[in-house]
PDB file of C-alpha atoms and ligand atoms in Angstrom:
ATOM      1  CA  UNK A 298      70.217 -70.221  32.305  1.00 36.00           C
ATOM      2  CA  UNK A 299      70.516 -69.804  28.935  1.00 37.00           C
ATOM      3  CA  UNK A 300      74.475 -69.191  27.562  1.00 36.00           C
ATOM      4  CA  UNK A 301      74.330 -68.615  23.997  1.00 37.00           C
ATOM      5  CA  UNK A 302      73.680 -65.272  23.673  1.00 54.00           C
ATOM      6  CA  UNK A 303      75.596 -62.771  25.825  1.00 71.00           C
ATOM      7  CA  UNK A 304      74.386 -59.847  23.714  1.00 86.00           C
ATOM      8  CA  UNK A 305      73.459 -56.494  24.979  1.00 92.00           C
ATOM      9  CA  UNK A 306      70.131 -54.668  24.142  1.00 96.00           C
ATOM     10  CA  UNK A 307      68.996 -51.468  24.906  1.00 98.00           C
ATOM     11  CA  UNK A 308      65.077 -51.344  25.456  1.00 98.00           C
ATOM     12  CA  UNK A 309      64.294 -47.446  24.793  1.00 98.00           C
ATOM     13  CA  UNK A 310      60.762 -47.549  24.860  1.00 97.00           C
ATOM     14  CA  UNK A 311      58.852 -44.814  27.578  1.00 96.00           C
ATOM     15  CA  UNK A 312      55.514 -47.146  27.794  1.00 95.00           C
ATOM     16  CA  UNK A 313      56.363 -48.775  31.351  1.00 96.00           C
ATOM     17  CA  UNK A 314      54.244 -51.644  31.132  1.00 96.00           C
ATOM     18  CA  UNK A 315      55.547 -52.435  27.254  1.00 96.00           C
ATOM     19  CA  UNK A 316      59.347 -51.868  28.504  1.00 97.00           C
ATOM     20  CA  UNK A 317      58.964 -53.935  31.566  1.00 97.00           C
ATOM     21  CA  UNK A 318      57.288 -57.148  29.470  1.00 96.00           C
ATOM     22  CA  UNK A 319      59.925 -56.921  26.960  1.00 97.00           C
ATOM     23  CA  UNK A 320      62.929 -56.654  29.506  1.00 97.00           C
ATOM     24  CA  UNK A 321      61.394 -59.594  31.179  1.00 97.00           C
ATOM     25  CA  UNK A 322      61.373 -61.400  27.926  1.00 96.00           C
ATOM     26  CA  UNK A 323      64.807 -61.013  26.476  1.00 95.00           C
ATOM     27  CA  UNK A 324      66.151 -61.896  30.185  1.00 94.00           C
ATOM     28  CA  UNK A 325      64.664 -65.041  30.081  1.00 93.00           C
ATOM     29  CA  UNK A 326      65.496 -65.329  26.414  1.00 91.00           C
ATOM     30  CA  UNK A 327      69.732 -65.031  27.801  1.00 89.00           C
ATOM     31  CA  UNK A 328      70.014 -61.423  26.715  1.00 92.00           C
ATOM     32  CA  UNK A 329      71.228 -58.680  29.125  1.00 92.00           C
ATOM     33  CA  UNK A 330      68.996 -55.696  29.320  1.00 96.00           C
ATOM     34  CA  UNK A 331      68.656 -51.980  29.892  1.00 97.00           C
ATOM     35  CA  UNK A 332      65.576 -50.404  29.904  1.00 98.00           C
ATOM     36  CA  UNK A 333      65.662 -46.215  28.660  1.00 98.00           C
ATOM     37  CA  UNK A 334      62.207 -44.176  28.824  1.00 97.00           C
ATOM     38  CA  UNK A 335      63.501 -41.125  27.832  1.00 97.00           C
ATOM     39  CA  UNK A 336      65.124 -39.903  24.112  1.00 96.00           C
ATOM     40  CA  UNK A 337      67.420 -37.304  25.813  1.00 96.00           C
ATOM     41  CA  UNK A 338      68.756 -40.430  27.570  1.00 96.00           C
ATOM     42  CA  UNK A 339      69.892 -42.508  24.761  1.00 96.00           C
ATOM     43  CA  UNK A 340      72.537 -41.781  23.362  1.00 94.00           C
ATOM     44  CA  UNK A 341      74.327 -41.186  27.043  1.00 94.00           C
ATOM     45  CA  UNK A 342      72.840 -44.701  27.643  1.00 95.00           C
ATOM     46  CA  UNK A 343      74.177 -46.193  24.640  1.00 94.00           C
ATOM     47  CA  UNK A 344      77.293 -44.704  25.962  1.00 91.00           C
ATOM     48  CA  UNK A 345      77.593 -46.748  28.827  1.00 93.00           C
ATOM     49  CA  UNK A 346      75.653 -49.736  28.118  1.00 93.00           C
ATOM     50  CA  UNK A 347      77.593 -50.534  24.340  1.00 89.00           C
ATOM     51  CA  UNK A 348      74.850 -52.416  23.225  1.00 93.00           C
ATOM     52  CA  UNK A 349      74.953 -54.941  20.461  1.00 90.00           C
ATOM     53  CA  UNK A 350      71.605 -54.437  19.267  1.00 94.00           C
ATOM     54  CA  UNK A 351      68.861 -51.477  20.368  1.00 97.00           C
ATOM     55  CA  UNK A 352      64.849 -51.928  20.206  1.00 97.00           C
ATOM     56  CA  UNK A 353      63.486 -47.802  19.662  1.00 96.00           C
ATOM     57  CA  UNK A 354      60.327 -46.980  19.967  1.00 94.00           C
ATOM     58  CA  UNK A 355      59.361 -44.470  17.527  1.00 90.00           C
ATOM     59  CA  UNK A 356      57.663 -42.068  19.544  1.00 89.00           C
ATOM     60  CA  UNK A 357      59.665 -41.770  22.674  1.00 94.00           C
ATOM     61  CA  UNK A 358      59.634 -38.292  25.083  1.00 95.00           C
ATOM     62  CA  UNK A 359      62.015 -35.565  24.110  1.00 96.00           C
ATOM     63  CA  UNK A 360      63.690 -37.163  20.944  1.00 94.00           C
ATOM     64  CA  UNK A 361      61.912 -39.005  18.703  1.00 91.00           C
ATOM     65  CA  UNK A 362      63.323 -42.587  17.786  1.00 91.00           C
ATOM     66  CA  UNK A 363      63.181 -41.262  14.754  1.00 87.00           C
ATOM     67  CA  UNK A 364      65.312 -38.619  15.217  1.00 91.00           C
ATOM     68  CA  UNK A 365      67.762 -40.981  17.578  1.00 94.00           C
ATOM     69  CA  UNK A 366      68.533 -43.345  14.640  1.00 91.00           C
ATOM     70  CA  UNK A 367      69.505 -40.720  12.233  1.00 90.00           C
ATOM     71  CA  UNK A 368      71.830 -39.471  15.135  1.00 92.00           C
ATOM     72  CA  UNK A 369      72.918 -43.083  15.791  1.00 92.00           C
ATOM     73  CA  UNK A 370      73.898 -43.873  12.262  1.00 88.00           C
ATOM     74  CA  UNK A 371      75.511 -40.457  12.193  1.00 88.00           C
ATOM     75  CA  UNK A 372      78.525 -41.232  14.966  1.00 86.00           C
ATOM     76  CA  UNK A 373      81.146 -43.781  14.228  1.00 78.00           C
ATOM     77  CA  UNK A 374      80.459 -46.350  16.953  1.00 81.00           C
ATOM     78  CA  UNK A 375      77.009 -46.633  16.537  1.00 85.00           C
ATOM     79  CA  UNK A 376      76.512 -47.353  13.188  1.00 78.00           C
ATOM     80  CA  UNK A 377      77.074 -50.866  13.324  1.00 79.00           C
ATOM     81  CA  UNK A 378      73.999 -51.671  15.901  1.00 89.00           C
ATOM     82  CA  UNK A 379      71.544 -52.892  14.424  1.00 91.00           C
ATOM     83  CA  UNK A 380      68.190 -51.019  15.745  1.00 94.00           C
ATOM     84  CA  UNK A 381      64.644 -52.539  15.612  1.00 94.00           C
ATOM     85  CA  UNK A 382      61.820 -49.913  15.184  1.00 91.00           C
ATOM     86  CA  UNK A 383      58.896 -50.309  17.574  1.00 92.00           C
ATOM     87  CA  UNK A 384      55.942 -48.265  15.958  1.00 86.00           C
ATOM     88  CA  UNK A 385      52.627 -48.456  16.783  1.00 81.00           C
ATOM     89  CA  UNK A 386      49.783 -48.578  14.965  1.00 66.00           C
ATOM     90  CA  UNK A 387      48.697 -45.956  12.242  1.00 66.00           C
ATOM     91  CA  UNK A 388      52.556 -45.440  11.999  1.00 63.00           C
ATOM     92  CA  UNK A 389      52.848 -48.069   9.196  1.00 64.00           C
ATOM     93  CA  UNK A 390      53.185 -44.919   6.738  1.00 66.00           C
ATOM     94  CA  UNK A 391      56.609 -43.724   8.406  1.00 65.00           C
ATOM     95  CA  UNK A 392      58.139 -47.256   8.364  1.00 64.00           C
ATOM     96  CA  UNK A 393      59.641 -46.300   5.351  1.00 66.00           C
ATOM     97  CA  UNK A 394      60.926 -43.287   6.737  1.00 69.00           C
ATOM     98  CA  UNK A 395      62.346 -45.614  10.095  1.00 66.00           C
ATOM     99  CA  UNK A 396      64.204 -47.826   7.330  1.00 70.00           C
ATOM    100  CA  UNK A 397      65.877 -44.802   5.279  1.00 71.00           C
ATOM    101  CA  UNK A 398      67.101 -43.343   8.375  1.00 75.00           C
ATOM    102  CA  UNK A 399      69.023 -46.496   8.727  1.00 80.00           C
ATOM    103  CA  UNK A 400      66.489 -48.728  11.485  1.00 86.00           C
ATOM    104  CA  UNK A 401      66.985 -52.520  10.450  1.00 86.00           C
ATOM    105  CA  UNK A 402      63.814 -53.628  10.997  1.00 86.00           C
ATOM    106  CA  UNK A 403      60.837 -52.718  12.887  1.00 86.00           C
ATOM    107  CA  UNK A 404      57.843 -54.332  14.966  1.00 90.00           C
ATOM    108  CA  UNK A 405      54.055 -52.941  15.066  1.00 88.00           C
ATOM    109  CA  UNK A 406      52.654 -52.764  18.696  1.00 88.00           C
ATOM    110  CA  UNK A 407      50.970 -55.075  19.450  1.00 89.00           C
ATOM    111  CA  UNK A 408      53.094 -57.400  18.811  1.00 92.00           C
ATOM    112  CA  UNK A 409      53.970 -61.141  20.605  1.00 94.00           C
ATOM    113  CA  UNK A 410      56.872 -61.886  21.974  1.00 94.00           C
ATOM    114  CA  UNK A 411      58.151 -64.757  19.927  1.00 93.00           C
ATOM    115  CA  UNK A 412      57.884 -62.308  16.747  1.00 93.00           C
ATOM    116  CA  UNK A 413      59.941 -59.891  18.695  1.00 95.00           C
ATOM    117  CA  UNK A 414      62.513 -62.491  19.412  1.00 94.00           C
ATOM    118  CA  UNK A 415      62.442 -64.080  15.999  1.00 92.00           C
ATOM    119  CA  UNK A 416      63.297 -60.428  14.832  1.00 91.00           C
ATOM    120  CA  UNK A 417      66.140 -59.995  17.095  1.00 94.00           C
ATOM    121  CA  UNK A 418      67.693 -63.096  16.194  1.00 88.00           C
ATOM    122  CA  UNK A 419      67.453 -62.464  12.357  1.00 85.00           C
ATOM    123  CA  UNK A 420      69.098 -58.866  12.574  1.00 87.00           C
ATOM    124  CA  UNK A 421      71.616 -60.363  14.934  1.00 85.00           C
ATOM    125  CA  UNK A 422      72.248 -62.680  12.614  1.00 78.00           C
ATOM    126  CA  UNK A 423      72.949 -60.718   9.543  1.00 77.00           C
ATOM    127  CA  UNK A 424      74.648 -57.918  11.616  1.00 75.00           C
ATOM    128  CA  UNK A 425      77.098 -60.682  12.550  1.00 67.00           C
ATOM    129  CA  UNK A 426      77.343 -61.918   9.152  1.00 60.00           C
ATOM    130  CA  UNK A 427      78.233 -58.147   7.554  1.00 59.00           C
ATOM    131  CA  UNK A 428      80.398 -57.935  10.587  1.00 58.00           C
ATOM    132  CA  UNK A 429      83.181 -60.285   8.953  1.00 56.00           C
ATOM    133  CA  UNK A 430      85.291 -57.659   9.676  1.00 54.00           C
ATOM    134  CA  UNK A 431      85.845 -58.028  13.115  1.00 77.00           C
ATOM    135  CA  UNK A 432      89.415 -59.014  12.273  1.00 78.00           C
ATOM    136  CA  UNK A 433      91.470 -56.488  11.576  1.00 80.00           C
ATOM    137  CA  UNK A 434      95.021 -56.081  10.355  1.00 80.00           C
ATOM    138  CA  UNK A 435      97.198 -53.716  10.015  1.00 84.00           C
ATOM    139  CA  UNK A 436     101.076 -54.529   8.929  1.00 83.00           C
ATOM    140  CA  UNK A 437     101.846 -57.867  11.278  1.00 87.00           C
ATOM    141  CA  UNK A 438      99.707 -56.944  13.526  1.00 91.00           C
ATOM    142  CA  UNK A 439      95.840 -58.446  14.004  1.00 88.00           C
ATOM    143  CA  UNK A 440      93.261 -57.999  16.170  1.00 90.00           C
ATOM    144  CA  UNK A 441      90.708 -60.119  16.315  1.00 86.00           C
ATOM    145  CA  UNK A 442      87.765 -58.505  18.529  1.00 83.00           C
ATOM    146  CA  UNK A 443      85.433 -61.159  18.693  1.00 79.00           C
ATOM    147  CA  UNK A 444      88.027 -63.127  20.468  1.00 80.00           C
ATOM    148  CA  UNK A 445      89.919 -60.338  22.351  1.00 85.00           C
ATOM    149  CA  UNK A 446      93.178 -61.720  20.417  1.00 89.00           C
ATOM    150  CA  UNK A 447      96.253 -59.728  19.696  1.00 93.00           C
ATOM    151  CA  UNK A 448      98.606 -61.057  16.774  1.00 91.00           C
ATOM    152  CA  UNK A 449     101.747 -59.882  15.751  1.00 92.00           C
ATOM    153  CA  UNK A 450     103.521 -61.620  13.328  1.00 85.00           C
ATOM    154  CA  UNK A 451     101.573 -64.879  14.016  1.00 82.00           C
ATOM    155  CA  UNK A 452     102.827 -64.573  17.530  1.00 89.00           C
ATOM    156  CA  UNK A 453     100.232 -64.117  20.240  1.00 91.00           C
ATOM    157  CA  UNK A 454     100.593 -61.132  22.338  1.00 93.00           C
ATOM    158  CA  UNK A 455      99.037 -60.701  26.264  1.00 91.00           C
ATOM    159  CA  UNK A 456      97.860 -56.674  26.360  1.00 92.00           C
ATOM    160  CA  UNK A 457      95.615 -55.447  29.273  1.00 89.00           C
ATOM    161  CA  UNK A 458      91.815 -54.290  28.786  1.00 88.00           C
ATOM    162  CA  UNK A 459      92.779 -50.910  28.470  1.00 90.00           C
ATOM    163  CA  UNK A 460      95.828 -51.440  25.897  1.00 94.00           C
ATOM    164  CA  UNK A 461      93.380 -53.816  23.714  1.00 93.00           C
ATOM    165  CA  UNK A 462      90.744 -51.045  23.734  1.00 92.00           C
ATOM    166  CA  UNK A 463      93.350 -48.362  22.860  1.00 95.00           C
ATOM    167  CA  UNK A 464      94.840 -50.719  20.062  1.00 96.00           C
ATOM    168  CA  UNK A 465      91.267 -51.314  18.839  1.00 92.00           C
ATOM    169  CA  UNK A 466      91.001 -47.402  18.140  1.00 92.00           C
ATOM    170  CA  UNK A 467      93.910 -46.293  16.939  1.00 95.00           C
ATOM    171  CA  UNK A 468      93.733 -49.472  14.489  1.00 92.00           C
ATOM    172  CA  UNK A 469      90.846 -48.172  13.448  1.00 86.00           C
ATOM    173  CA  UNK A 470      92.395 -45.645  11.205  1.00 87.00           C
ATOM    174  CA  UNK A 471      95.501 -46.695  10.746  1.00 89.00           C
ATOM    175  CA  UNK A 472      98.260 -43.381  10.429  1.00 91.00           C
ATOM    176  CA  UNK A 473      95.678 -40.865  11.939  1.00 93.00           C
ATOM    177  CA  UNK A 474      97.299 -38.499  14.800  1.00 96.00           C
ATOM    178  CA  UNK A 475      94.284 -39.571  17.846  1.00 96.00           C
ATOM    179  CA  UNK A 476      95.035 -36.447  20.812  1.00 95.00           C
ATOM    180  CA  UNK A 477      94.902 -37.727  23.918  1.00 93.00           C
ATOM    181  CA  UNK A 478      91.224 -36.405  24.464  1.00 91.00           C
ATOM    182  CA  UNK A 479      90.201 -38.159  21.996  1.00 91.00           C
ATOM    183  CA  UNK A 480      91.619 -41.676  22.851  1.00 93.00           C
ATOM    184  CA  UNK A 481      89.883 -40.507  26.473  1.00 90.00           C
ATOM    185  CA  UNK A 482      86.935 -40.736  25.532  1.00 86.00           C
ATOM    186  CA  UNK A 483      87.159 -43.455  22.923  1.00 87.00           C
ATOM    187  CA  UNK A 484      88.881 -45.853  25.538  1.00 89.00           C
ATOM    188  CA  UNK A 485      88.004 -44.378  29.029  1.00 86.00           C
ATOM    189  CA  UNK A 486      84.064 -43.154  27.798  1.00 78.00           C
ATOM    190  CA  UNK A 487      82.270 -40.551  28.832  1.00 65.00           C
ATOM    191  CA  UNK A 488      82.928 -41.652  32.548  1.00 67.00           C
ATOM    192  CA  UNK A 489      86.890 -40.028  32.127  1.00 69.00           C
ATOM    193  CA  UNK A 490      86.559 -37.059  33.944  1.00 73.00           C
ATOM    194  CA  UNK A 491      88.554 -37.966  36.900  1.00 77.00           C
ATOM    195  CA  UNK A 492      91.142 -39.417  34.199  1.00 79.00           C
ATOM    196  CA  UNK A 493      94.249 -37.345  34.203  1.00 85.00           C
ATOM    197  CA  UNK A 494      95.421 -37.019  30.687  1.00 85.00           C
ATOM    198  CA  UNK A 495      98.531 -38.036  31.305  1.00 88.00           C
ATOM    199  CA  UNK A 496      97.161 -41.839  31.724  1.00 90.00           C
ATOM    200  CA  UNK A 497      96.745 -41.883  27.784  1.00 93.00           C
ATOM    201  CA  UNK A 498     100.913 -41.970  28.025  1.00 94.00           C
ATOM    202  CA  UNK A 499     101.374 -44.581  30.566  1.00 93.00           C
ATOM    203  CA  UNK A 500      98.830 -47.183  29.173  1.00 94.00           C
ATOM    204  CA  UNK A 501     100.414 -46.112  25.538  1.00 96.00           C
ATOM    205  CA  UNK A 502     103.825 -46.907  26.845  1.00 96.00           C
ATOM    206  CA  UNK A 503     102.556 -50.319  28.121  1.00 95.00           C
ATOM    207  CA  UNK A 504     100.683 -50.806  24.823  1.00 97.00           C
ATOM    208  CA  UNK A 505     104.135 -50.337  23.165  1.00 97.00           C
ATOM    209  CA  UNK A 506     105.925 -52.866  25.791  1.00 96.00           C
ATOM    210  CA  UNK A 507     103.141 -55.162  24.691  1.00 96.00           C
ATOM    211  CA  UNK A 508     104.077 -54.739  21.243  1.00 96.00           C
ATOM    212  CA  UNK A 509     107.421 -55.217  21.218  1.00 94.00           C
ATOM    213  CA  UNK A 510     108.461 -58.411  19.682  1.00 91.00           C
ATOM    214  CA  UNK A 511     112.191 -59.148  18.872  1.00 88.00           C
ATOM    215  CA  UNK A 512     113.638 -57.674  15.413  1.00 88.00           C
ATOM    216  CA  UNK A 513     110.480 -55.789  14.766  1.00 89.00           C
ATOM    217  CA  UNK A 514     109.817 -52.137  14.617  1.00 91.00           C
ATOM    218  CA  UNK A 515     107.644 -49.846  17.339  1.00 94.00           C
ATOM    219  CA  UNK A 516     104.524 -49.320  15.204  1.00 95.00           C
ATOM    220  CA  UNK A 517     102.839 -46.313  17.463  1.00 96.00           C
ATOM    221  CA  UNK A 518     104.398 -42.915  16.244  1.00 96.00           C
ATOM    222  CA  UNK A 519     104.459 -39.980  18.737  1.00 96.00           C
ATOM    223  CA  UNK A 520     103.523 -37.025  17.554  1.00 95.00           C
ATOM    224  CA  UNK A 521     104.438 -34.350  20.066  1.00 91.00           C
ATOM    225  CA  UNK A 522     101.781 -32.299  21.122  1.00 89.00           C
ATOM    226  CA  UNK A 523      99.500 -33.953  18.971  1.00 94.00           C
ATOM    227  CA  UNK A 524      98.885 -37.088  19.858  1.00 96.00           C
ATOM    228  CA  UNK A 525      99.663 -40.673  18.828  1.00 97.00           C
ATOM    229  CA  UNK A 526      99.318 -42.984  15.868  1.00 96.00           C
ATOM    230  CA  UNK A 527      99.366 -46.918  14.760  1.00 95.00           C
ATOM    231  CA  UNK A 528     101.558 -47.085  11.810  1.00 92.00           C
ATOM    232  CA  UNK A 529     100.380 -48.983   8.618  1.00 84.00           C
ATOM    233  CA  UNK A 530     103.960 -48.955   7.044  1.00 71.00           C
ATOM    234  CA  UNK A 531     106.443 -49.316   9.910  1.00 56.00           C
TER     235      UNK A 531
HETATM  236 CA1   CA B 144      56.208 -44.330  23.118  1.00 90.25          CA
END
Protein backbone atom coordinates (compact mmCIF):
# COMPACT_ATOMS: atom_id res chain seq x y z
CA UNK A 1 0.00 0.00 0.00
CA UNK A 2 1.25 2.97 -1.11
CA UNK A 3 0.85 6.20 1.61
CA UNK A 4 2.12 9.17 -0.01
CA UNK A 5 -0.51 10.36 -1.85
CA UNK A 6 -3.98 10.51 -0.27
CA UNK A 7 -5.29 12.70 -3.09
CA UNK A 8 -8.67 12.50 -4.59
CA UNK A 9 -9.38 12.25 -8.40
CA UNK A 10 -12.35 12.29 -10.21
CA UNK A 11 -12.19 10.01 -13.45
CA UNK A 12 -15.11 11.62 -15.71
CA UNK A 13 -14.57 9.83 -18.71
CA UNK A 14 -18.00 7.78 -20.31
CA UNK A 15 -15.64 5.12 -22.32
CA UNK A 16 -16.09 2.11 -19.73
CA UNK A 17 -13.23 0.18 -20.66
CA UNK A 18 -10.82 3.59 -20.66
CA UNK A 19 -12.45 4.64 -17.12
CA UNK A 20 -12.11 1.26 -15.62
CA UNK A 21 -8.09 0.91 -16.73
CA UNK A 22 -7.42 4.25 -15.44
CA UNK A 23 -9.31 3.78 -12.00
CA UNK A 24 -7.39 0.62 -11.71
CA UNK A 25 -4.23 2.51 -12.29
CA UNK A 26 -4.33 5.46 -9.98
CA UNK A 27 -5.57 2.84 -7.16
CA UNK A 28 -2.61 1.03 -7.40
CA UNK A 29 -0.68 4.22 -7.91
CA UNK A 30 -2.19 5.28 -3.85
CA UNK A 31 -4.81 7.62 -5.24
CA UNK A 32 -8.52 7.33 -4.26
CA UNK A 33 -10.88 7.21 -7.15
CA UNK A 34 -14.31 7.98 -8.52
CA UNK A 35 -15.25 7.08 -11.72
CA UNK A 36 -18.26 9.68 -13.54
CA UNK A 37 -19.62 8.64 -17.18
CA UNK A 38 -21.94 11.19 -17.47
CA UNK A 39 -21.39 15.38 -17.84
CA UNK A 40 -24.77 16.11 -16.13
CA UNK A 41 -23.13 14.19 -13.26
CA UNK A 42 -20.12 16.19 -12.58
CA UNK A 43 -20.42 18.84 -11.05
CA UNK A 44 -22.98 17.01 -8.37
CA UNK A 45 -20.05 14.51 -8.22
CA UNK A 46 -17.47 16.97 -7.64
CA UNK A 47 -19.83 17.98 -4.98
CA UNK A 48 -19.52 15.09 -2.97
CA UNK A 49 -16.33 13.60 -3.88
CA UNK A 50 -14.06 17.23 -3.30
CA UNK A 51 -11.52 16.09 -5.43
CA UNK A 52 -8.00 17.38 -5.47
CA UNK A 53 -7.39 16.91 -8.98
CA UNK A 54 -10.10 15.82 -11.97
CA UNK A 55 -9.08 13.85 -15.35
CA UNK A 56 -12.18 15.16 -18.15
CA UNK A 57 -12.61 13.71 -21.06
CA UNK A 58 -13.44 16.11 -23.64
CA UNK A 59 -16.26 14.60 -25.21
CA UNK A 60 -18.33 13.19 -22.44
CA UNK A 61 -22.50 12.57 -22.79
CA UNK A 62 -24.69 15.51 -22.03
CA UNK A 63 -22.00 18.23 -21.18
CA UNK A 64 -19.07 18.46 -22.89
CA UNK A 65 -15.73 18.52 -20.77
CA UNK A 66 -15.37 21.35 -22.45
CA UNK A 67 -18.16 23.00 -21.35
CA UNK A 68 -17.62 21.43 -17.56
CA UNK A 69 -14.25 23.24 -17.14
CA UNK A 70 -15.47 26.60 -18.08
CA UNK A 71 -18.28 25.89 -15.45
CA UNK A 72 -15.64 24.54 -13.02
CA UNK A 73 -13.37 27.51 -13.18
CA UNK A 74 -16.50 29.62 -12.99
CA UNK A 75 -17.60 28.59 -9.11
CA UNK A 76 -15.41 29.48 -6.23
CA UNK A 77 -14.44 26.03 -4.95
CA UNK A 78 -13.51 24.59 -7.98
CA UNK A 79 -11.19 26.74 -9.38
CA UNK A 80 -8.30 25.59 -7.64
CA UNK A 81 -8.45 21.76 -9.08
CA UNK A 82 -6.34 21.29 -11.32
CA UNK A 83 -8.14 19.33 -14.39
CA UNK A 84 -6.28 17.16 -16.99
CA UNK A 85 -7.94 17.12 -20.49
CA UNK A 86 -8.37 13.67 -22.02
CA UNK A 87 -8.93 14.29 -25.87
CA UNK A 88 -8.72 11.97 -28.37
CA UNK A 89 -7.33 11.99 -31.45
CA UNK A 90 -8.11 14.61 -34.28
CA UNK A 91 -8.96 16.85 -31.21
CA UNK A 92 -5.37 18.23 -31.07
CA UNK A 93 -6.92 21.52 -32.76
CA UNK A 94 -9.24 22.30 -29.60
CA UNK A 95 -6.38 21.74 -27.07
CA UNK A 96 -5.94 25.21 -27.20
CA UNK A 97 -9.39 25.86 -26.62
CA UNK A 98 -9.22 23.01 -23.37
CA UNK A 99 -6.22 25.27 -22.00
CA UNK A 100 -8.05 28.84 -22.34
CA UNK A 101 -10.99 27.52 -20.66
CA UNK A 102 -8.71 26.98 -17.78
CA UNK A 103 -7.79 22.74 -18.20
CA UNK A 104 -4.09 22.38 -16.84
CA UNK A 105 -2.97 20.01 -19.01
CA UNK A 106 -4.27 17.42 -21.21
CA UNK A 107 -3.49 13.72 -22.49
CA UNK A 108 -4.21 12.34 -26.21
CA UNK A 109 -5.95 8.85 -26.16
CA UNK A 110 -4.10 6.58 -26.55
CA UNK A 111 -2.08 7.24 -24.14
CA UNK A 112 0.14 4.84 -21.44
CA UNK A 113 -0.28 4.88 -18.18
CA UNK A 114 3.02 6.04 -16.83
CA UNK A 115 2.50 9.35 -19.06
CA UNK A 116 -0.81 9.70 -17.40
CA UNK A 117 0.72 9.40 -14.02
CA UNK A 118 3.77 11.47 -14.77
CA UNK A 119 1.08 14.18 -15.72
CA UNK A 120 -0.79 13.91 -12.58
CA UNK A 121 2.11 14.22 -10.50
CA UNK A 122 3.47 17.38 -12.32
CA UNK A 123 0.04 19.35 -12.05
CA UNK A 124 -0.17 18.13 -8.50
CA UNK A 125 2.88 19.40 -8.00
CA UNK A 126 2.60 22.91 -9.18
CA UNK A 127 -1.06 23.13 -7.93
CA UNK A 128 0.52 22.54 -4.51
CA UNK A 129 3.22 24.89 -5.11
CA UNK A 130 0.63 27.99 -6.22
CA UNK A 131 -1.33 26.71 -3.32
CA UNK A 132 1.11 28.47 -0.69
CA UNK A 133 -1.80 29.89 0.49
CA UNK A 134 -3.24 27.30 2.35
CA UNK A 135 -2.47 29.32 5.47
CA UNK A 136 -4.58 31.80 6.13
CA UNK A 137 -4.82 34.63 8.62
CA UNK A 138 -6.99 36.84 9.56
CA UNK A 139 -6.29 39.26 12.80
CA UNK A 140 -4.68 36.52 15.47
CA UNK A 141 -6.28 34.06 14.12
CA UNK A 142 -4.69 31.25 11.47
CA UNK A 143 -5.78 28.46 9.87
CA UNK A 144 -3.68 26.32 8.44
CA UNK A 145 -5.75 23.75 6.14
CA UNK A 146 -3.22 21.51 5.10
CA UNK A 147 -2.75 20.61 8.67
CA UNK A 148 -6.34 21.08 10.03
CA UNK A 149 -4.65 23.66 12.62
CA UNK A 150 -6.43 26.46 14.33
CA UNK A 151 -4.18 29.41 15.77
CA UNK A 152 -5.12 32.18 17.71
CA UNK A 153 -2.68 34.30 18.96
CA UNK A 154 0.06 31.60 18.65
CA UNK A 155 -2.10 29.53 20.91
CA UNK A 156 -3.46 26.30 19.49
CA UNK A 157 -7.11 25.93 19.53
CA UNK A 158 -9.19 22.23 19.47
CA UNK A 159 -12.54 23.10 17.09
CA UNK A 160 -14.72 20.17 15.79
CA UNK A 161 -14.96 19.15 11.92
CA UNK A 162 -17.84 21.13 11.47
CA UNK A 163 -16.54 24.44 13.36
CA UNK A 164 -13.09 24.10 11.27
CA UNK A 165 -15.13 23.86 8.04
CA UNK A 166 -17.37 26.81 9.05
CA UNK A 167 -14.17 28.86 10.14
CA UNK A 168 -12.57 27.89 6.81
CA UNK A 169 -15.56 29.77 4.97
CA UNK A 170 -16.32 32.54 6.67
CA UNK A 171 -12.36 33.21 6.72
CA UNK A 172 -12.57 33.13 3.40
CA UNK A 173 -13.86 36.60 3.05
CA UNK A 174 -13.16 38.07 5.94
CA UNK A 175 -16.24 40.89 7.07
CA UNK A 176 -18.79 39.39 4.51
CA UNK A 177 -22.45 38.79 6.14
CA UNK A 178 -22.61 34.52 5.01
CA UNK A 179 -26.85 33.70 5.66
CA UNK A 180 -27.25 30.70 7.11
CA UNK A 181 -28.15 28.99 3.67
CA UNK A 182 -25.29 29.79 2.50
CA UNK A 183 -22.88 28.48 5.25
CA UNK A 184 -25.42 25.21 4.66
CA UNK A 185 -24.36 24.45 1.84
CA UNK A 186 -20.77 25.61 2.02
CA UNK A 187 -20.22 23.47 5.29
CA UNK A 188 -23.08 20.83 5.29
CA UNK A 189 -22.99 20.37 1.01
CA UNK A 190 -25.50 19.66 -1.06
CA UNK A 191 -26.46 16.62 1.24
CA UNK A 192 -28.19 19.47 3.96
CA UNK A 193 -31.59 18.98 3.31
CA UNK A 194 -32.54 17.26 6.42
CA UNK A 195 -30.32 20.10 8.18
CA UNK A 196 -32.53 22.37 10.15
CA UNK A 197 -31.25 25.85 9.78
CA UNK A 198 -31.10 26.47 13.05
CA UNK A 199 -27.85 24.06 13.32
CA UNK A 200 -25.82 26.97 11.55
CA UNK A 201 -26.44 28.75 15.27
CA UNK A 202 -25.50 25.98 17.49
CA UNK A 203 -22.23 24.89 15.68
CA UNK A 204 -21.58 28.93 15.36
CA UNK A 205 -22.01 29.24 19.07
CA UNK A 206 -19.52 26.34 19.61
CA UNK A 207 -17.23 27.87 16.95
CA UNK A 208 -17.30 31.02 19.18
CA UNK A 209 -16.65 28.86 22.55
CA UNK A 210 -13.75 27.53 20.54
CA UNK A 211 -12.56 30.87 19.95
CA UNK A 212 -12.59 32.32 23.00
CA UNK A 213 -9.23 32.85 24.44
CA UNK A 214 -8.71 35.01 27.63
CA UNK A 215 -8.49 39.00 27.12
CA UNK A 216 -9.36 38.69 23.50
CA UNK A 217 -12.34 39.86 21.61
CA UNK A 218 -15.35 37.51 19.93
CA UNK A 219 -14.32 37.90 16.27
CA UNK A 220 -17.79 36.42 14.60
CA UNK A 221 -20.33 39.41 14.33
CA UNK A 222 -24.09 38.56 14.28
CA UNK A 223 -25.92 40.15 12.02
CA UNK A 224 -29.58 39.61 12.80
CA UNK A 225 -31.50 38.26 10.18
CA UNK A 226 -28.71 38.24 7.99
CA UNK A 227 -26.36 36.07 8.87
CA UNK A 228 -22.88 35.92 10.40
CA UNK A 229 -19.39 37.23 9.82
CA UNK A 230 -15.47 36.66 10.82
CA UNK A 231 -14.18 40.00 11.70
CA UNK A 232 -10.82 41.25 10.18
CA UNK A 233 -10.56 44.23 12.69
CA UNK A 234 -12.00 43.02 16.01
CA1 LIG B 1 -15.87 10.22 -24.39
Amino acid sequence: MNTKKNYKILIAEDEESLAMLIDYNLIKDGYQTNIVKDGELVLSECQSFNPDLILLDWMLPNISGIELCRRLRTQKKYNNVPIIMITAMGEEGDKIRGLETGADDYITKPFSFPELLARIQAVLRRSNLSKGQNIIKVGDITINRDEYRVLRDGISLSLGPTEFRLLNCLIEHPNMVFSREKLLDNVWGVDNINVEIRTVDVHIGRLRKALSIEGKKDPIRTVRSAGYSLEQNF
